[in-house]
PDB file of C-alpha atoms in Angstrom:
ATOM      1  CA  MET A   1    -191.358  16.700  49.151  1.00  0.00           C
ATOM      2  CA  LEU A   2    -191.723  18.607  45.899  1.00  0.00           C
ATOM      3  CA  PHE A   3    -191.149  16.835  42.593  1.00  0.00           C
ATOM      4  CA  VAL A   4    -190.858  18.241  39.078  1.00  0.00           C
ATOM      5  CA  THR A   5    -191.557  15.869  36.193  1.00  0.00           C
ATOM      6  CA  LYS A   6    -190.911  16.135  32.464  1.00  0.00           C
ATOM      7  CA  ILE A   7    -192.164  13.563  29.959  1.00  0.00           C
ATOM      8  CA  PHE A   8    -190.193  12.346  26.937  1.00  0.00           C
ATOM      9  CA  TYR A   9    -190.961  10.124  23.960  1.00  0.00           C
ATOM     10  CA  PHE A  10    -188.667   7.938  21.888  1.00  0.00           C
ATOM     11  CA  GLU A  11    -188.757   4.964  19.535  1.00  0.00           C
ATOM     12  CA  MET A  12    -186.576   1.944  20.131  1.00  0.00           C
ATOM     13  CA  ALA A  13    -186.343  -1.680  19.036  1.00  0.00           C
ATOM     14  CA  HIS A  14    -185.101  -4.637  21.031  1.00  0.00           C
ATOM     15  CA  ALA A  15    -185.362  -8.385  21.469  1.00  0.00           C
ATOM     16  CA  ILE A  16    -185.137 -10.440  24.630  1.00  0.00           C
ATOM     17  CA  TYR A  17    -182.789 -13.430  24.436  1.00  0.00           C
ATOM     18  CA  ARG A  18    -184.351 -16.769  25.452  1.00  0.00           C
ATOM     19  CA  TYR A  19    -187.741 -15.167  26.113  1.00  0.00           C
ATOM     20  CA  PRO A  20    -190.403 -17.878  25.633  1.00  0.00           C
ATOM     21  CA  GLY A  21    -192.830 -15.578  23.760  1.00  0.00           C
ATOM     22  CA  VAL A  22    -192.813 -13.299  20.736  1.00  0.00           C
ATOM     23  CA  CYS A  23    -190.590 -10.712  22.469  1.00  0.00           C
ATOM     24  CA  ARG A  24    -187.643 -12.960  21.592  1.00  0.00           C
ATOM     25  CA  ASN A  25    -187.965 -11.497  18.084  1.00  0.00           C
ATOM     26  CA  ILE A  26    -186.767  -8.029  17.170  1.00  0.00           C
ATOM     27  CA  HIS A  27    -189.638  -5.568  17.602  1.00  0.00           C
ATOM     28  CA  GLY A  28    -190.108  -1.923  18.482  1.00  0.00           C
ATOM     29  CA  HIS A  29    -191.935   0.259  20.982  1.00  0.00           C
ATOM     30  CA  SER A  30    -192.940   3.884  21.292  1.00  0.00           C
ATOM     31  CA  TYR A  31    -191.625   4.559  24.790  1.00  0.00           C
ATOM     32  CA  THR A  32    -192.848   7.247  27.163  1.00  0.00           C
ATOM     33  CA  LEU A  33    -190.359   8.244  29.851  1.00  0.00           C
ATOM     34  CA  HIS A  34    -191.274  10.283  32.948  1.00  0.00           C
ATOM     35  CA  VAL A  35    -188.289  11.880  34.669  1.00  0.00           C
ATOM     36  CA  SER A  36    -188.984  13.325  38.132  1.00  0.00           C
ATOM     37  CA  VAL A  37    -186.457  15.359  40.100  1.00  0.00           C
ATOM     38  CA  SER A  38    -186.461  16.988  43.521  1.00  0.00           C
ATOM     39  CA  SER A  39    -184.204  19.342  45.414  1.00  0.00           C
ATOM     40  CA  SER A  40    -182.827  19.461  48.909  1.00  0.00           C
ATOM     41  CA  GLY A  41    -184.855  22.597  49.684  1.00  0.00           C
ATOM     42  CA  SER A  42    -187.858  22.764  52.001  1.00  0.00           C
ATOM     43  CA  SER A  43    -191.230  22.407  50.277  1.00  0.00           C
ATOM     44  CA  ASP A  44    -192.895  24.544  53.011  1.00  0.00           C
ATOM     45  CA  ASP A  45    -191.388  27.821  51.827  1.00  0.00           C
ATOM     46  CA  PHE A  46    -191.929  29.567  48.520  1.00  0.00           C
ATOM     47  CA  ILE A  47    -189.064  29.126  46.112  1.00  0.00           C
ATOM     48  CA  PRO A  48    -187.049  32.343  45.671  1.00  0.00           C
ATOM     49  CA  THR A  49    -187.015  34.155  42.341  1.00  0.00           C
ATOM     50  CA  PRO A  50    -187.204  32.928  39.639  1.00  0.00           C
ATOM     51  CA  GLY A  51    -189.361  30.381  41.485  1.00  0.00           C
ATOM     52  CA  PHE A  52    -188.105  27.100  40.001  1.00  0.00           C
ATOM     53  CA  GLU A  53    -186.590  24.071  41.667  1.00  0.00           C
ATOM     54  CA  ILE A  54    -185.253  23.386  38.176  1.00  0.00           C
ATOM     55  CA  ASP A  55    -186.417  24.797  34.861  1.00  0.00           C
ATOM     56  CA  PHE A  56    -188.178  22.261  32.630  1.00  0.00           C
ATOM     57  CA  LYS A  57    -185.821  23.375  29.832  1.00  0.00           C
ATOM     58  CA  GLU A  58    -182.844  22.289  31.912  1.00  0.00           C
ATOM     59  CA  ILE A  59    -184.356  18.842  32.527  1.00  0.00           C
ATOM     60  CA  LYS A  60    -185.025  18.559  28.790  1.00  0.00           C
ATOM     61  CA  LYS A  61    -181.458  19.524  27.913  1.00  0.00           C
ATOM     62  CA  VAL A  62    -180.004  16.887  30.248  1.00  0.00           C
ATOM     63  CA  VAL A  63    -182.378  14.063  29.276  1.00  0.00           C
ATOM     64  CA  VAL A  64    -182.278  14.672  25.532  1.00  0.00           C
ATOM     65  CA  GLY A  65    -178.497  15.044  25.577  1.00  0.00           C
ATOM     66  CA  SER A  66    -177.799  11.876  27.536  1.00  0.00           C
ATOM     67  CA  VAL A  67    -180.781   9.528  27.272  1.00  0.00           C
ATOM     68  CA  ILE A  68    -182.824  10.253  24.175  1.00  0.00           C
ATOM     69  CA  LYS A  69    -179.801  10.615  21.887  1.00  0.00           C
ATOM     70  CA  SER A  70    -178.481   7.249  23.055  1.00  0.00           C
ATOM     71  CA  LEU A  71    -181.791   5.331  22.696  1.00  0.00           C
ATOM     72  CA  ASP A  72    -184.014   6.954  20.072  1.00  0.00           C
ATOM     73  CA  HIS A  73    -184.281   4.913  16.880  1.00  0.00           C
ATOM     74  CA  LYS A  74    -181.728   2.407  18.142  1.00  0.00           C
ATOM     75  CA  LEU A  75    -181.814  -1.370  18.209  1.00  0.00           C
ATOM     76  CA  ILE A  76    -180.662  -2.611  21.609  1.00  0.00           C
ATOM     77  CA  LEU A  77    -179.566  -6.238  21.827  1.00  0.00           C
ATOM     78  CA  SER A  78    -177.625  -8.166  24.437  1.00  0.00           C
ATOM     79  CA  ARG A  79    -174.274  -9.831  23.799  1.00  0.00           C
ATOM     80  CA  ASP A  80    -176.015 -13.171  24.369  1.00  0.00           C
ATOM     81  CA  TYR A  81    -178.591 -12.415  21.681  1.00  0.00           C
ATOM     82  CA  LEU A  82    -175.876 -11.368  19.247  1.00  0.00           C
ATOM     83  CA  ALA A  83    -173.864 -14.509  19.948  1.00  0.00           C
ATOM     84  CA  GLN A  84    -176.894 -16.400  18.620  1.00  0.00           C
ATOM     85  CA  TYR A  85    -177.424 -14.019  15.662  1.00  0.00           C
ATOM     86  CA  PRO A  86    -173.974 -12.608  14.723  1.00  0.00           C
ATOM     87  CA  THR A  87    -175.120 -11.312  11.311  1.00  0.00           C
ATOM     88  CA  LEU A  88    -176.904  -8.481  13.168  1.00  0.00           C
ATOM     89  CA  LEU A  89    -173.574  -7.019  14.305  1.00  0.00           C
ATOM     90  CA  SER A  90    -173.317  -5.012  11.096  1.00  0.00           C
ATOM     91  CA  LEU A  91    -176.499  -3.005  11.683  1.00  0.00           C
ATOM     92  CA  GLU A  92    -175.868   0.735  11.744  1.00  0.00           C
ATOM     93  CA  ASN A  93    -178.202   1.576  14.649  1.00  0.00           C
ATOM     94  CA  LEU A  94    -177.209  -1.364  16.861  1.00  0.00           C
ATOM     95  CA  VAL A  95    -176.276  -0.790  20.497  1.00  0.00           C
ATOM     96  CA  VAL A  96    -174.906  -3.790  22.378  1.00  0.00           C
ATOM     97  CA  TRP A  97    -175.636  -4.311  26.082  1.00  0.00           C
ATOM     98  CA  GLU A  98    -174.360  -6.849  28.581  1.00  0.00           C
ATOM     99  CA  ALA A  99    -177.904  -7.124  29.997  1.00  0.00           C
ATOM    100  CA  GLU A 100    -181.200  -7.835  28.279  1.00  0.00           C
ATOM    101  CA  PRO A 101    -182.918  -4.595  27.161  1.00  0.00           C
ATOM    102  CA  THR A 102    -186.060  -4.990  29.251  1.00  0.00           C
ATOM    103  CA  ALA A 103    -188.038  -2.044  30.639  1.00  0.00           C
ATOM    104  CA  GLU A 104    -186.433  -2.654  34.032  1.00  0.00           C
ATOM    105  CA  ASN A 105    -182.900  -2.634  32.624  1.00  0.00           C
ATOM    106  CA  LEU A 106    -183.693   0.456  30.567  1.00  0.00           C
ATOM    107  CA  LEU A 107    -184.515   2.260  33.829  1.00  0.00           C
ATOM    108  CA  ILE A 108    -181.235   1.166  35.389  1.00  0.00           C
ATOM    109  CA  TYR A 109    -179.383   2.424  32.300  1.00  0.00           C
ATOM    110  CA  ILE A 110    -181.275   5.730  32.280  1.00  0.00           C
ATOM    111  CA  ARG A 111    -180.749   6.233  36.014  1.00  0.00           C
ATOM    112  CA  ARG A 112    -176.997   5.752  35.598  1.00  0.00           C
ATOM    113  CA  LEU A 113    -176.901   8.299  32.775  1.00  0.00           C
ATOM    114  CA  LEU A 114    -178.880  10.924  34.678  1.00  0.00           C
ATOM    115  CA  GLU A 115    -177.641  10.664  38.255  1.00  0.00           C
ATOM    116  CA  ASN A 116    -174.430  12.553  37.594  1.00  0.00           C
ATOM    117  CA  SER A 117    -175.794  14.843  34.881  1.00  0.00           C
ATOM    118  CA  LEU A 118    -178.228  16.917  36.938  1.00  0.00           C
ATOM    119  CA  PRO A 119    -177.258  20.304  38.374  1.00  0.00           C
ATOM    120  CA  GLU A 120    -175.957  20.548  41.922  1.00  0.00           C
ATOM    121  CA  GLY A 121    -178.771  20.471  44.482  1.00  0.00           C
ATOM    122  CA  VAL A 122    -181.144  18.576  42.154  1.00  0.00           C
ATOM    123  CA  LYS A 123    -181.512  14.824  42.513  1.00  0.00           C
ATOM    124  CA  LEU A 124    -183.221  12.160  40.498  1.00  0.00           C
ATOM    125  CA  ALA A 125    -186.365  11.171  42.407  1.00  0.00           C
ATOM    126  CA  LYS A 126    -188.326   8.866  40.131  1.00  0.00           C
ATOM    127  CA  LEU A 127    -188.274   7.313  36.676  1.00  0.00           C
ATOM    128  CA  LYS A 128    -191.180   5.674  34.941  1.00  0.00           C
ATOM    129  CA  ILE A 129    -191.015   4.142  31.480  1.00  0.00           C
ATOM    130  CA  TYR A 130    -194.044   2.981  29.531  1.00  0.00           C
ATOM    131  CA  GLU A 131    -193.212   0.249  27.063  1.00  0.00           C
ATOM    132  CA  THR A 132    -196.834   0.211  25.922  1.00  0.00           C
ATOM    133  CA  LYS A 133    -199.716   2.459  26.917  1.00  0.00           C
ATOM    134  CA  ASP A 134    -200.688   0.121  29.754  1.00  0.00           C
ATOM    135  CA  SER A 135    -197.377  -1.457  30.842  1.00  0.00           C
ATOM    136  CA  TYR A 136    -194.579   0.349  32.643  1.00  0.00           C
ATOM    137  CA  ALA A 137    -191.639  -0.074  34.977  1.00  0.00           C
ATOM    138  CA  GLU A 138    -190.847   2.422  37.701  1.00  0.00           C
ATOM    139  CA  TRP A 139    -187.805   3.305  39.787  1.00  0.00           C
ATOM    140  CA  LEU A 140    -188.014   5.326  43.008  1.00  0.00           C
ATOM    141  CA  ASN A 141    -185.055   6.882  44.793  1.00  0.00           C
ATOM    142  CA  ASN A 142    -185.124   5.882  48.446  1.00  0.00           C
TER     143      ASN A 142
END
């Protein structure tokens, strides 16, 4: 199977409610997101002109428009966290989630945004998000 991957970068802050370590405090990360797509075509034959499964520009347009704009320079906190710290509700860049904003839940959120945004015949194959340079979560489409 043939995959095409584009890499994105964004800055985001979060805190994890009831986490026993320092991640319970608001802090930020420089995230790196790998978005891989595939098509239903055969990978044994050359791809007809213009020779793309999907243009990297098209992946960028979809991901920036749906994912990056909704996460970059945002503070993501869960409803549970905000119930404990209600004064944070007035923050301008706050986004409230039902779930904790962990790397794993970020992938679920991103997958939901992208699955229906890709062009016909192109499907989301894999997502990988680096929270730090040596720690990541990954989702694979089965």
